[in-house]
mmCIF file of C-alpha atoms in Angstrom:
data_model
loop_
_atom_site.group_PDB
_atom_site.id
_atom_site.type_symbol
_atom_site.label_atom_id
_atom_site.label_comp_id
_atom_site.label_asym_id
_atom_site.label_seq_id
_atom_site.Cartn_x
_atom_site.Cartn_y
_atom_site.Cartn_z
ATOM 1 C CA UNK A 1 0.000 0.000 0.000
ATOM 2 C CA UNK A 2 3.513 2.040 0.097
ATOM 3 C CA UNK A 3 2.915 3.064 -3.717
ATOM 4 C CA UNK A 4 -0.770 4.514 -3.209
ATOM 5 C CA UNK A 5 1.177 8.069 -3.091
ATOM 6 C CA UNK A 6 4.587 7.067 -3.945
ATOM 7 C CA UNK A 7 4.790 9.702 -6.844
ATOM 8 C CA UNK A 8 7.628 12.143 -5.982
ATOM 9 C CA UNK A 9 9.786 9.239 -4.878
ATOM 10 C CA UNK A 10 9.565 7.303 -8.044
ATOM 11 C CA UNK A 11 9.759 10.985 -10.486
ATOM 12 C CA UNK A 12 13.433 10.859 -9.488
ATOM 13 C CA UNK A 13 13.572 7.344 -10.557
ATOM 14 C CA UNK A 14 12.333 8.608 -13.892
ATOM 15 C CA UNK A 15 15.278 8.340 -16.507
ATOM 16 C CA UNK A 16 13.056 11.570 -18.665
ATOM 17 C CA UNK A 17 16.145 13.334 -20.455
ATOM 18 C CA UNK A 18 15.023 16.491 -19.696
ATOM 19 C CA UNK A 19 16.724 17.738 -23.285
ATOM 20 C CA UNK A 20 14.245 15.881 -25.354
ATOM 21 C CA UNK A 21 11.281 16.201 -25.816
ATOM 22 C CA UNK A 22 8.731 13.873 -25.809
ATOM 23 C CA UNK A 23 11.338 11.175 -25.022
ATOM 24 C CA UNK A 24 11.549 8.881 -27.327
ATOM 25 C CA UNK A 25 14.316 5.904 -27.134
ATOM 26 C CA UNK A 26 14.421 2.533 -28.714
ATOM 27 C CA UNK A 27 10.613 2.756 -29.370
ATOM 28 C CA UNK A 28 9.468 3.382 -25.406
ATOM 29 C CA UNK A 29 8.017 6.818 -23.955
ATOM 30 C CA UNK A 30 9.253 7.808 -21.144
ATOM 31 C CA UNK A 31 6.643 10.440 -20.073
ATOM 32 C CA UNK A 32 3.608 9.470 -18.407
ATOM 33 C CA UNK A 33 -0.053 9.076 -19.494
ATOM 34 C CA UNK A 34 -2.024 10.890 -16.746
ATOM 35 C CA UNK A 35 -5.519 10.156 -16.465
ATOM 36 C CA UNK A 36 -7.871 12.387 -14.250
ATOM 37 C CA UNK A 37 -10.866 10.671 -13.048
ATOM 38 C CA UNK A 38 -14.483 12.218 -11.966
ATOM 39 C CA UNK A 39 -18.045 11.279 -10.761
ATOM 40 C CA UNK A 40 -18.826 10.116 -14.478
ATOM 41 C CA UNK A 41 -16.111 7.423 -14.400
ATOM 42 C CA UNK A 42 -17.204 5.799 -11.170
ATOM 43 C CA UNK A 43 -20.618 5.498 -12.339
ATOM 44 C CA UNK A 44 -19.610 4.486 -16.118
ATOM 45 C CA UNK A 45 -17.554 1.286 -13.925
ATOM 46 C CA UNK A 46 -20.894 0.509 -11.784
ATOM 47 C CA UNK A 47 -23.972 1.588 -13.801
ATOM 48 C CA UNK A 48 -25.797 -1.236 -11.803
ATOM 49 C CA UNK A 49 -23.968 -0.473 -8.505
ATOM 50 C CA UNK A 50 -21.621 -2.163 -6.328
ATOM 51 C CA UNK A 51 -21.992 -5.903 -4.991
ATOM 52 C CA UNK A 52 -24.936 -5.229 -3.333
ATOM 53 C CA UNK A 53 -26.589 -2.733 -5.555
ATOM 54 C CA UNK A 54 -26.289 0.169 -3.672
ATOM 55 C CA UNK A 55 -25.905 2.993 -6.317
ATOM 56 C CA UNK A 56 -22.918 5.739 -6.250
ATOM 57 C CA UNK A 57 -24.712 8.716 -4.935
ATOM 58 C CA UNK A 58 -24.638 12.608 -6.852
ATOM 59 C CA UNK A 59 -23.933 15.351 -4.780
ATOM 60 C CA UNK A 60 -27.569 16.798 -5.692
ATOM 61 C CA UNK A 61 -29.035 13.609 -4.042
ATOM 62 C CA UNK A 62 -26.215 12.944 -1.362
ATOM 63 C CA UNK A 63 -27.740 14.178 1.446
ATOM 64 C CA UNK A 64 -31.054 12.738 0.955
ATOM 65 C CA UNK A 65 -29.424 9.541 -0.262
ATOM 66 C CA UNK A 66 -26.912 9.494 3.030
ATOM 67 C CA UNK A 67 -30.476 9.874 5.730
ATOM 68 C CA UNK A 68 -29.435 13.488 6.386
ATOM 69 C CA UNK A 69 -32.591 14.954 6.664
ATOM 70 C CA UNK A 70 -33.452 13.783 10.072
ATOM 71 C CA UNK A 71 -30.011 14.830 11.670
ATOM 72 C CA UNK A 72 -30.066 18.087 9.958
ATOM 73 C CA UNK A 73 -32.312 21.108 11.905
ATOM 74 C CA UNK A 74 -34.975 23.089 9.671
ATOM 75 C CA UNK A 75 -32.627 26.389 9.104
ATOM 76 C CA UNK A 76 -31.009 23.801 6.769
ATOM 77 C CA UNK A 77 -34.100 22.374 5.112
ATOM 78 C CA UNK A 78 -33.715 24.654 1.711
ATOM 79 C CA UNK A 79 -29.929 23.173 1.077
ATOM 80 C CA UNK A 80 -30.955 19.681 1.631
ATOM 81 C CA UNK A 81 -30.693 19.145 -2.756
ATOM 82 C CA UNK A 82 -27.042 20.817 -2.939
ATOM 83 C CA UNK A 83 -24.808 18.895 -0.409
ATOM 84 C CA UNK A 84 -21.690 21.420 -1.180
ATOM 85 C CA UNK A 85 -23.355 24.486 -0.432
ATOM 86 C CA UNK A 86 -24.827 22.669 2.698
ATOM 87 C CA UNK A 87 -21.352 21.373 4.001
ATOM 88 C CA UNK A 88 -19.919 25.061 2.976
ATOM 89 C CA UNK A 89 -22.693 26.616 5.357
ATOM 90 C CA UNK A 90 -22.325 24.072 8.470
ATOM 91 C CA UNK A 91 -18.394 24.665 7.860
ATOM 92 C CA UNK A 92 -18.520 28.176 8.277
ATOM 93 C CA UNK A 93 -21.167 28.059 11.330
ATOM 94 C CA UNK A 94 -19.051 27.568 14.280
ATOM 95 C CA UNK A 95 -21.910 26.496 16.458
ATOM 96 C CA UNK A 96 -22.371 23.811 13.993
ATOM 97 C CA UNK A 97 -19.119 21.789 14.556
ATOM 98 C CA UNK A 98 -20.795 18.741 15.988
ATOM 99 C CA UNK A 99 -23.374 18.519 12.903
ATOM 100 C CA UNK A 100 -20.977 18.956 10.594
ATOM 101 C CA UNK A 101 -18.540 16.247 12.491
ATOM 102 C CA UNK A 102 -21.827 13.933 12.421
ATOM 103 C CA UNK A 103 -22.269 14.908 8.359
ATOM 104 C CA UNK A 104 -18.436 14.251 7.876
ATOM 105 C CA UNK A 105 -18.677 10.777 9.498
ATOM 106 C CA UNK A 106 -22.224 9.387 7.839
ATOM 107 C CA UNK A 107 -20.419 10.766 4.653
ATOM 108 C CA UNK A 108 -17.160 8.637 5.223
ATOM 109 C CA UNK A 109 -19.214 5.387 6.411
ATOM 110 C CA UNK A 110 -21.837 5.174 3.618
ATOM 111 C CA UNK A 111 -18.513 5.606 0.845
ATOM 112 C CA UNK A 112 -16.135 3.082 2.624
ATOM 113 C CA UNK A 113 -19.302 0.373 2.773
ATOM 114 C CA UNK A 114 -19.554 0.478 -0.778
ATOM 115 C CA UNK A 115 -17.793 -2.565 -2.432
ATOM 116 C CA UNK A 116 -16.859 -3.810 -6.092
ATOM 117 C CA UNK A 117 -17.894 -7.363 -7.220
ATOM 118 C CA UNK A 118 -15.976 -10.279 -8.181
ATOM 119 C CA UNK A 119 -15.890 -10.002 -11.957
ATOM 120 C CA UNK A 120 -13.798 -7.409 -14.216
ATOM 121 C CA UNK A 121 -14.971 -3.582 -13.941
ATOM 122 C CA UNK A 122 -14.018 -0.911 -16.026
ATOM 123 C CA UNK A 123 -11.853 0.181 -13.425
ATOM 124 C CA UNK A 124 -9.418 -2.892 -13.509
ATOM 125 C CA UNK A 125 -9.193 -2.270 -17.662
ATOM 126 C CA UNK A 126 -8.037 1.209 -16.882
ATOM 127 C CA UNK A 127 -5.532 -0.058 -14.105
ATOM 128 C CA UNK A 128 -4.110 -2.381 -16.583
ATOM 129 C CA UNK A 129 -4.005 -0.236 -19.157
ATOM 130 C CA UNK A 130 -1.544 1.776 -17.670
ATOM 131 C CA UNK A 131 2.038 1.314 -17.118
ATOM 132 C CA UNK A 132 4.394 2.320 -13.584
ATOM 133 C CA UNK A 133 5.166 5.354 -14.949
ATOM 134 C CA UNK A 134 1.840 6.215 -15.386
ATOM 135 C CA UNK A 135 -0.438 8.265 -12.787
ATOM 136 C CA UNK A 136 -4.513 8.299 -11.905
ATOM 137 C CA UNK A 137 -5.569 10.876 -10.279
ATOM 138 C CA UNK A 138 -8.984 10.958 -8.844
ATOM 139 C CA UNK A 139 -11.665 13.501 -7.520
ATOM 140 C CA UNK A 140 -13.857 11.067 -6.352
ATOM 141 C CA UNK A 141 -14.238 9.699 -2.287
ATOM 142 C CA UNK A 142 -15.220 6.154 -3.435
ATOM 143 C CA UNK A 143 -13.410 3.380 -2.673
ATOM 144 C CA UNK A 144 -13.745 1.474 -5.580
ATOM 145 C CA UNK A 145 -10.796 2.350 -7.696
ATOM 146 C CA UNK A 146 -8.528 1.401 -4.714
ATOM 147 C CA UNK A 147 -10.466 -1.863 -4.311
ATOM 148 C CA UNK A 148 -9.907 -3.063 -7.941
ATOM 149 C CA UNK A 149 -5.821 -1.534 -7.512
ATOM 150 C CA UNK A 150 -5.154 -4.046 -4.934
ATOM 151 C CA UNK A 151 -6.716 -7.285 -6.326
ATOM 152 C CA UNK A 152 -3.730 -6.461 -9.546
ATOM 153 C CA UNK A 153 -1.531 -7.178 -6.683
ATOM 154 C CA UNK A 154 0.299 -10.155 -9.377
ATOM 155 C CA UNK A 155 1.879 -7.138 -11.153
ATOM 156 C CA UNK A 156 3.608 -5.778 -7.947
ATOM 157 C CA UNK A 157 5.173 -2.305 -9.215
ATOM 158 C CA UNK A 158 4.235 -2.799 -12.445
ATOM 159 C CA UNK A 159 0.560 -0.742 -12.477
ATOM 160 C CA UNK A 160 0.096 3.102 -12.594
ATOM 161 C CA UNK A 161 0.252 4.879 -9.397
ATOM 162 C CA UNK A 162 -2.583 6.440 -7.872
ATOM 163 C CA UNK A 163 -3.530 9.965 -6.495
ATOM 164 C CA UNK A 164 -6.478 11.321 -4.141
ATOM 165 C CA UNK A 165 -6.755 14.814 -5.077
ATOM 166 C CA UNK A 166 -9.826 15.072 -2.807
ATOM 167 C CA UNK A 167 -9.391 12.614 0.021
ATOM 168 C CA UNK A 168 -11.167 9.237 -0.218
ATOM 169 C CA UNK A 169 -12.346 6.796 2.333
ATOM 170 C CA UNK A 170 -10.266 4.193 1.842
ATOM 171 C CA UNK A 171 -7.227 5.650 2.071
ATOM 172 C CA UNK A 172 -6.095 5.972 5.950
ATOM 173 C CA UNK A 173 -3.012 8.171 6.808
ATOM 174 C CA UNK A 174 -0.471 7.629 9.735
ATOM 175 C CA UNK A 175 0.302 10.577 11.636
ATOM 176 C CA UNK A 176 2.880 9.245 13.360
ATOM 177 C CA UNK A 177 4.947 7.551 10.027
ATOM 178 C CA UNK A 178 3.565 10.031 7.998
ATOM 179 C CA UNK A 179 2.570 7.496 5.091
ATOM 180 C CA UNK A 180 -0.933 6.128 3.699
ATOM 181 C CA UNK A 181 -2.290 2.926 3.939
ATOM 182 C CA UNK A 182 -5.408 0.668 3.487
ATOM 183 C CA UNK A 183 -7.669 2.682 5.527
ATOM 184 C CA UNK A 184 -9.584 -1.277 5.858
ATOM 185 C CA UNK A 185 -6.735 -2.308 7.429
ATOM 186 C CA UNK A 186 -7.238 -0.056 10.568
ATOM 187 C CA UNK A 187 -3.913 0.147 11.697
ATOM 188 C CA UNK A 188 -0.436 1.261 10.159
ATOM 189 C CA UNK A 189 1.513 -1.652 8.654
ATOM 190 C CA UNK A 190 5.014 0.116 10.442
ATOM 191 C CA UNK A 191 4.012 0.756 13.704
ATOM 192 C CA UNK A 192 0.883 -0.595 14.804
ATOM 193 C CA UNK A 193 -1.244 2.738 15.186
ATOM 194 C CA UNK A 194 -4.806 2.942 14.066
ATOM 195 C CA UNK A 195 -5.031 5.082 10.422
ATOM 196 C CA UNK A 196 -6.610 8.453 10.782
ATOM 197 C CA UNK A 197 -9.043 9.445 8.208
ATOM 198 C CA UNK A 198 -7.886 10.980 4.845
ATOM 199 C CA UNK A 199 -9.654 14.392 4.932
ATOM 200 C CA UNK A 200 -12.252 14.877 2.081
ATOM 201 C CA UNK A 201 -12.170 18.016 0.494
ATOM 202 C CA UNK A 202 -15.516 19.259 -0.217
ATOM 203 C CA UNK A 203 -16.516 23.115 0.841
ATOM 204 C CA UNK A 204 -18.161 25.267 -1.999
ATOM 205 C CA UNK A 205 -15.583 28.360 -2.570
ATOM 206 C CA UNK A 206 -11.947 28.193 -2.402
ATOM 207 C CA UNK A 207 -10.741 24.991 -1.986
ATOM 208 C CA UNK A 208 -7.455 25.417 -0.439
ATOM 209 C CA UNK A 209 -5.038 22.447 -1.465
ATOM 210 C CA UNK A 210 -1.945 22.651 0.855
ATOM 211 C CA UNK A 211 -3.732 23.512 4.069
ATOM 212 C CA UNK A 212 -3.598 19.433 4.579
ATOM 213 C CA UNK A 213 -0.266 17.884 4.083
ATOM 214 C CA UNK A 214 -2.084 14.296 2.987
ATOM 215 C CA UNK A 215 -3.933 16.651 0.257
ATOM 216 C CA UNK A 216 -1.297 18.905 -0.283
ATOM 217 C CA UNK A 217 1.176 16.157 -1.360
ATOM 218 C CA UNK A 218 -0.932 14.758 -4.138
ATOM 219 C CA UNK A 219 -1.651 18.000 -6.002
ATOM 220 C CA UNK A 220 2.100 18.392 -5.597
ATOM 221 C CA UNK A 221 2.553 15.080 -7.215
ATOM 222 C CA UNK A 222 -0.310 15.825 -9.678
ATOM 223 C CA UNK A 223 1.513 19.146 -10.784
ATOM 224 C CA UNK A 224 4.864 17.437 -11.276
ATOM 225 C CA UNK A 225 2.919 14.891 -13.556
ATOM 226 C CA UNK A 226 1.108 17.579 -15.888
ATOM 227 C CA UNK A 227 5.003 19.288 -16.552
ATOM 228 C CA UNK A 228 6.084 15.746 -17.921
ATOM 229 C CA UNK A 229 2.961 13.978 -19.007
ATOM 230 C CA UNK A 230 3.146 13.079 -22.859
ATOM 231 C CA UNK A 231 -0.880 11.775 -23.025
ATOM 232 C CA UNK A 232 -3.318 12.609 -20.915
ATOM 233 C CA UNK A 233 -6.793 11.601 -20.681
ATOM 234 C CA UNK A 234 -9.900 12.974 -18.922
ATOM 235 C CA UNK A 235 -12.927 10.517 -17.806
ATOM 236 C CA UNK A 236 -15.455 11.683 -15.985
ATOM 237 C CA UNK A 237 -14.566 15.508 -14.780
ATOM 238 C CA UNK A 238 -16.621 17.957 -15.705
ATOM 239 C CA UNK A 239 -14.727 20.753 -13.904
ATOM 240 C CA UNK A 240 -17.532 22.167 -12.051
ATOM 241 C CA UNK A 241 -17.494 25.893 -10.650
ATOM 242 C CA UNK A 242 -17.148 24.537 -6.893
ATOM 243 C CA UNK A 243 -13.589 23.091 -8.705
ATOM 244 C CA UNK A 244 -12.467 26.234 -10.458
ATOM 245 C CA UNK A 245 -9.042 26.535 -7.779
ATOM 246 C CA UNK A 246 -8.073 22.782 -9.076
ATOM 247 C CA UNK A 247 -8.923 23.786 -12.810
ATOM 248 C CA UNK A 248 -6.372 26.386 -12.470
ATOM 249 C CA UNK A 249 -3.800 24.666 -10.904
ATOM 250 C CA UNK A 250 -4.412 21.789 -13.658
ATOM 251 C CA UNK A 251 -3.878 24.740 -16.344
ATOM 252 C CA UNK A 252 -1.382 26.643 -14.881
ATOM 253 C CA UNK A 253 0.856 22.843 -14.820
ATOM 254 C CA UNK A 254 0.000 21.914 -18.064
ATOM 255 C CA UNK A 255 1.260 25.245 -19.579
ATOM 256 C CA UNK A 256 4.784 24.605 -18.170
ATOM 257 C CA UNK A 257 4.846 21.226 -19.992
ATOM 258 C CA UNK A 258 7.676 21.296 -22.668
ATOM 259 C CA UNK A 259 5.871 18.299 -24.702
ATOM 260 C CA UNK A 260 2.766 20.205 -25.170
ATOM 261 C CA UNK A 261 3.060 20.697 -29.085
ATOM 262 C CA UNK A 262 3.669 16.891 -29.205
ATOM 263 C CA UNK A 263 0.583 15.687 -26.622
ATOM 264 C CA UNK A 264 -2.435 14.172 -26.799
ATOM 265 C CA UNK A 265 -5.717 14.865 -24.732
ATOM 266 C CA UNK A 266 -8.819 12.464 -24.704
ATOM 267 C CA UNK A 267 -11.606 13.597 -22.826
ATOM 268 C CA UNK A 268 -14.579 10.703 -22.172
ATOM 269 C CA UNK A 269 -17.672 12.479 -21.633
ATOM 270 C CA UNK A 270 -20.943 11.939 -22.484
ATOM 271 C CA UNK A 271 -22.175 15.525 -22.881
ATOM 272 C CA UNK A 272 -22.327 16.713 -26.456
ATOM 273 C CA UNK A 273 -19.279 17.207 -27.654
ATOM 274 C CA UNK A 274 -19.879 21.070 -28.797
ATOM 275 C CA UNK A 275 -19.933 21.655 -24.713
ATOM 276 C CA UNK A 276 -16.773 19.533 -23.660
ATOM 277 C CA UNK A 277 -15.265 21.435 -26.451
ATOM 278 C CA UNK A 278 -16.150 24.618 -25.082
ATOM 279 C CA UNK A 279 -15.803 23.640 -21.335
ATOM 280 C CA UNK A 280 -12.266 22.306 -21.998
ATOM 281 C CA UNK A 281 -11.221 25.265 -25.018
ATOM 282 C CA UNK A 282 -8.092 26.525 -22.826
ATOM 283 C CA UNK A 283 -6.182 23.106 -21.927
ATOM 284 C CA UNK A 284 -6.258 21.764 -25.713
ATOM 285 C CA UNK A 285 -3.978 22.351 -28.173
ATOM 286 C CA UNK A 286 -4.552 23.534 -32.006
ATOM 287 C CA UNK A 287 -5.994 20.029 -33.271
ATOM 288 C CA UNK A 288 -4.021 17.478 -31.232
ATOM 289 C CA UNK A 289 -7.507 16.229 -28.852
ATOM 290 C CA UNK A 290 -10.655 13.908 -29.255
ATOM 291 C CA UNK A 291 -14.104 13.782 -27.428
ATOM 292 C CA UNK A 292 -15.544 10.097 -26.799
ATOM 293 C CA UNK A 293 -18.342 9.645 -24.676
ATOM 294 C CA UNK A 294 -16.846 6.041 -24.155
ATOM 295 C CA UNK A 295 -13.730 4.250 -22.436
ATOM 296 C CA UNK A 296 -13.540 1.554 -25.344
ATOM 297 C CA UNK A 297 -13.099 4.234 -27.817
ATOM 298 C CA UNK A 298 -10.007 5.433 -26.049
ATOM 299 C CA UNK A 299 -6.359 4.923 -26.813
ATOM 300 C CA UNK A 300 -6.205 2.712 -23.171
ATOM 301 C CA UNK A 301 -8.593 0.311 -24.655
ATOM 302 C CA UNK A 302 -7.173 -0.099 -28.459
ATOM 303 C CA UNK A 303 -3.095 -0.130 -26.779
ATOM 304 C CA UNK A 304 -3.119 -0.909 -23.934
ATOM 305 C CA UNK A 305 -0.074 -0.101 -21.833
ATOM 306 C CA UNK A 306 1.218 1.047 -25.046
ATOM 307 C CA UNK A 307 -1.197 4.060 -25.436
ATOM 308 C CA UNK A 308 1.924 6.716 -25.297
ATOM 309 C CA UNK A 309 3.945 4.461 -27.685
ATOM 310 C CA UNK A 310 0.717 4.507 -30.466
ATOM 311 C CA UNK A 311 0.831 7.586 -30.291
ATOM 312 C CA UNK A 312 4.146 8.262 -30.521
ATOM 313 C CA UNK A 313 4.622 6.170 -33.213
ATOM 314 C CA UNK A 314 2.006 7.742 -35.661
ATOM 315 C CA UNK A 315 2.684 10.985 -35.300
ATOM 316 C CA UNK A 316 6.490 11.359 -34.591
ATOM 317 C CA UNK A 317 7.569 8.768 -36.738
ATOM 318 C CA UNK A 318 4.484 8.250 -39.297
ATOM 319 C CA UNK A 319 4.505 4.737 -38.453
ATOM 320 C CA UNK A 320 1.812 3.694 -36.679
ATOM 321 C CA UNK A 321 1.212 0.197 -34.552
ATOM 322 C CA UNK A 322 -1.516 -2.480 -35.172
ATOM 323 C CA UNK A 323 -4.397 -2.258 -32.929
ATOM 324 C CA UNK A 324 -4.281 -4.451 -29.645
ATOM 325 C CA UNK A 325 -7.650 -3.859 -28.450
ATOM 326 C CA UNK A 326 -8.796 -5.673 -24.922
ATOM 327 C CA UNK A 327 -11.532 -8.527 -25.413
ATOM 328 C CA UNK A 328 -14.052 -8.662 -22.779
ATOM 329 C CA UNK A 329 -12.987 -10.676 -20.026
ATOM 330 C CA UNK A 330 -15.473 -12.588 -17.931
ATOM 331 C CA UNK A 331 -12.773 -13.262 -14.630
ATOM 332 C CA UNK A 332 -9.690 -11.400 -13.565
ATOM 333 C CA UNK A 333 -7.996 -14.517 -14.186
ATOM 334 C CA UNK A 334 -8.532 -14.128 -17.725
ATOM 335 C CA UNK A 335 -7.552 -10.434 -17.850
ATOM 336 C CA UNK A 336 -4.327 -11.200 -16.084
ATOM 337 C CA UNK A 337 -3.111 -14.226 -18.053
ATOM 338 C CA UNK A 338 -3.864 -11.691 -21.072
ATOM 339 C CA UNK A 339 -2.462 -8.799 -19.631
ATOM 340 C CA UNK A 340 1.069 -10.999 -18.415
ATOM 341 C CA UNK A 341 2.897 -10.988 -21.974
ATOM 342 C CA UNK A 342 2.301 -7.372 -22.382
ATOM 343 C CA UNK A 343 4.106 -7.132 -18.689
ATOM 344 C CA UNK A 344 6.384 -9.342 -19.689
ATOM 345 C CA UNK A 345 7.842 -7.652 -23.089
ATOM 346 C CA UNK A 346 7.997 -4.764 -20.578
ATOM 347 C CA UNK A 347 10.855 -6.491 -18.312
ATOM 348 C CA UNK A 348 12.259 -7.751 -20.760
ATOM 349 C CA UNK A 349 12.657 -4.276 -22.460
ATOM 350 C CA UNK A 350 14.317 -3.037 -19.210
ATOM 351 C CA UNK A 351 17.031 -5.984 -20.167
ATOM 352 C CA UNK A 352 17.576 -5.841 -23.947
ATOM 353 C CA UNK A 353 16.860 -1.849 -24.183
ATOM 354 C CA UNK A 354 15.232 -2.855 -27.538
ATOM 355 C CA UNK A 355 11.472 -1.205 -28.123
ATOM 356 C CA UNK A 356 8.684 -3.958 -27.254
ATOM 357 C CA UNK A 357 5.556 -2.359 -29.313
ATOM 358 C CA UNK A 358 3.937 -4.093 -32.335
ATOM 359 C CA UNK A 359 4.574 -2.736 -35.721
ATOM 360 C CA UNK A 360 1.782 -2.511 -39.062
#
């Protein structure tokens, strides 16, 4: 559980030669594929819910969906249908702490009881998609990302690395190591202490990122992955006004990337595109971005672990690879003995230094 929010130890590790640009050697990208995550991913992986049905609640609905009503006293009754602006209004209402501790913990438990089923989710494609040197990031409190990261635990270091830009609920931090953890597991794997909770970051207004250290240290990993990131795909966000702080500090990032001219953005939405288009207008880049409204449309699905390497190929070197899309896989056995030669080629790569990517 080490590599939850292992990024700025394993950047150094990163052999990016900081002269070129994408970089490019012996037919293997370097630079990451970054993929920011949203509400709309978490309910594209469970349109019919987690194990037991229970369906990934809205912020609109939250409140009403989490049994607030009853704990909540009638000079709240006209927020009850926009949970933000309710939080924002108990946070700033000092005689409210105790309500708003009772909120924060009814919040926490309905999220961490929420729990993936056995077979594949679109959340395991999209770990295994991804490479070491690649990064999620994530908005969302769920837990169910982290739940499908640790049953890939036959790849050991060889699966993206994962950030919490908002807290979530199964992430526990150790005050005392100062490291995260499996917040399931209760106590710290080092010494023995019980996790604390990993703040979630949810007031309306300005959201201020380094006031928590836990929070604060994966937007500075987040930032250090937009300078370097070659691809980068969006799933889910829609950037909403309550998020316009992170939206800048997304921006201002990307803008200092040297690989810009050279990048790719996908964005999987399912609004029309004219309004992504618009919405997103000032992080694309003259023509090099496409709209899907679906995951198997994406790069991730049709390369796999090779998405930054397509892509590369095509465009650099105007020689592009043969599709190798992922079948639909009925047991995560299947997916993994599928997804092992792929891992495989990459080791061996590591050995050989020759490029392990599939040519026309």
């Amino acid at each position: 559980m080490a590599r939850i929010t292992s990024l700025k130890n394993s950047l150094k590790l990163m052999t990016i030669k900081k002269d070129v640009i994408p970089d490019f050697r012996n037919g293997v990208i370097r630079n990451p594929h970054l993929v920011i995550l949203g509400a709309g991913a978490s309910c594209a992986a469970f349109l019919e819910g987690d194990r037991n049905g229970r369906k990934l609640p809205v912020m609109r609905t939250l409140a009403r969906d989490l049994g607030l009503t009853d704990m909540l006293s009638p000079k709240y009754a006209h927020l009850i249908d926009d949970f933000e602006l309710l939080y924002s209004t108990l946070y700033h209402t000092s005689g409210d702490t105790i309500l708003r501790e009772k909120v924060d913990d009814a919040v926490h438990q309905y999220f961490l009881d929420l729990k993936i089923g056995d077979e594949p989710n679109l959340y395991d494609y999209l770990i295994l998609s991804l490479r070491e040197k690649d990064v999620i990031a994530t908005f969302n409190w769920d837990p169910l990302l982290l739940q499908s990261y640790l049953r890939h635990k036959r790849f050991g270091q060889h699966v993206p690395q994962l950030l919490f830009l908002h807290g979530n609920v199964a992430v526990g931090i150790c005050k005392n190591c100062k490291i995260s953890g499996n917040y399931y597991n209760r106590i710290c794997h080092r010494c023995n202490k019980p996790f604390s909770k990993m703040p979630l970051l949810y007031p309306v207004g300005q959201k201020n990122y380094s006031a928590n250290a836990s929070i604060r240290k994966e937007w500075t990993a987040l930032k250090q992955t937009f300078r370097i990131a070659y691809y980068i795909t969006i799933f889910g966000y829609s950037a909403p006004v309550t998020d316009i702080d992170a939206r800048q500090v997304m921006l201002e990032a990307l803008k200092s990337n040297r690989s810009r001219v050279f990048s790719e953005l996908d964005i999987i939405d399912i609004s029309p595109e004219e309004i992504v288009e618009e919405k997103w207008n000032d992080f694309l880049y003259s023509h090099h971005y496409s709209i899907m409204n679906d995951f198997k449309d994406s790069n991730l699905w049709w390369h796999p672990r090779r998405s930054c390497e397509a892509l590369a190929s095509g465009t650099l070197m105007n020689d592009p690879i043969s599709h190798n899309p992922f079948p639909d896989f009925k047991t995560l056995e299947e997916m993994h003995d599928w997804i092992d030669p792929l891992v495989k080629e990459e080791i061996n790569h590591k050995i050989n230094q020759k490029g392990f990517f599939r040519k026309s």
